[in-house]
Coordinates of C-alpha atoms in Angstrom, one line a residue:
X1 CA 0.0 0.0 0.0
X2 CA 1.2 3.5 -0.8
X3 CA 0.3 6.9 0.4
X4 CA 0.2 9.9 -2.0
X5 CA 0.0 13.5 -0.8
X6 CA -2.0 16.1 -2.7
X7 CA -1.8 19.7 -1.8
X8 CA -4.9 21.6 -3.1
X9 CA -4.7 24.5 -0.6
X10 CA -4.3 27.0 -3.4
X11 CA -7.2 25.5 -5.5
X12 CA -10.8 26.6 -5.6
X13 CA -14.0 24.6 -6.2
X14 CA -14.7 22.8 -8.4
X15 CA -11.0 22.1 -9.2
X16 CA -10.4 20.8 -5.6
X17 CA -12.4 17.6 -6.2
X18 CA -11.4 17.4 -9.9
X19 CA -7.7 17.2 -8.9
X20 CA -8.5 14.9 -6.0
X21 CA -10.4 12.5 -8.3
X22 CA -7.5 12.5 -10.9
X23 CA -5.1 11.5 -8.1
X24 CA -7.4 8.8 -6.8
X25 CA -7.7 7.4 -10.3
X26 CA -3.9 6.9 -10.4
X27 CA -3.9 4.9 -7.2
X28 CA -4.2 1.1 -6.7
X29 CA -7.0 -0.3 -4.7
X30 CA -6.1 -0.1 -1.0
X31 CA -3.8 2.9 -1.4
X32 CA -4.3 6.1 0.5
X33 CA -4.5 9.7 -0.7
X34 CA -3.7 12.4 1.9
X35 CA -5.3 15.7 0.7
X36 CA -4.3 19.0 2.2
X37 CA -7.1 21.6 1.7
X38 CA -8.5 24.8 3.2
X39 CA -11.7 25.1 5.3
X40 CA -14.9 26.2 3.6
X41 CA -16.1 24.8 0.3
X42 CA -13.1 22.4 -0.2
X43 CA -13.4 21.0 3.3
X44 CA -17.2 20.5 2.8
X45 CA -17.1 19.2 -0.7
X46 CA -14.0 17.0 -1.1
X47 CA -14.9 14.4 1.7
X48 CA -18.6 14.4 0.7
X49 CA -17.8 13.9 -3.0
X50 CA -15.2 11.2 -2.3
X51 CA -17.8 9.3 -0.2
X52 CA -20.4 9.8 -3.0
X53 CA -17.9 8.3 -5.5
X54 CA -17.5 5.2 -3.3
X55 CA -14.2 6.0 -1.6
X56 CA -13.5 5.5 2.1
X57 CA -12.8 8.8 3.9
X58 CA -10.8 7.6 6.9
X59 CA -10.2 11.0 8.6
X60 CA -10.6 14.7 8.5
X61 CA -8.3 16.6 10.8
X62 CA -7.1 20.2 11.4
X63 CA -3.4 20.8 10.6
X64 CA -2.9 24.5 11.2
X65 CA -4.5 27.8 10.5
X66 CA -7.2 27.1 7.8
X67 CA -5.4 24.0 6.5
X68 CA -7.0 20.5 7.0
X69 CA -5.9 17.0 6.0
X70 CA -8.3 14.5 4.6
X71 CA -7.2 10.8 4.3
X72 CA -9.0 8.8 1.6
X73 CA -8.6 5.1 1.0
X74 CA -9.2 3.9 -2.6

């Protein structure tokens, strides 16, 4: 199993989930994607959209300031 890190803190919706989905598509089943994003729309939309697409959102945690980390298992 591998873990890939994706930093989308500078991106805005809808590109936040588009970039997340592209990275998830590159992973093997069982791999993890660690997504760094900002609070607000990205924090609301990325975990929800990932769940809707059938991915397993393992955790959502605050990192610092407005940055959060979402861990998604493919």
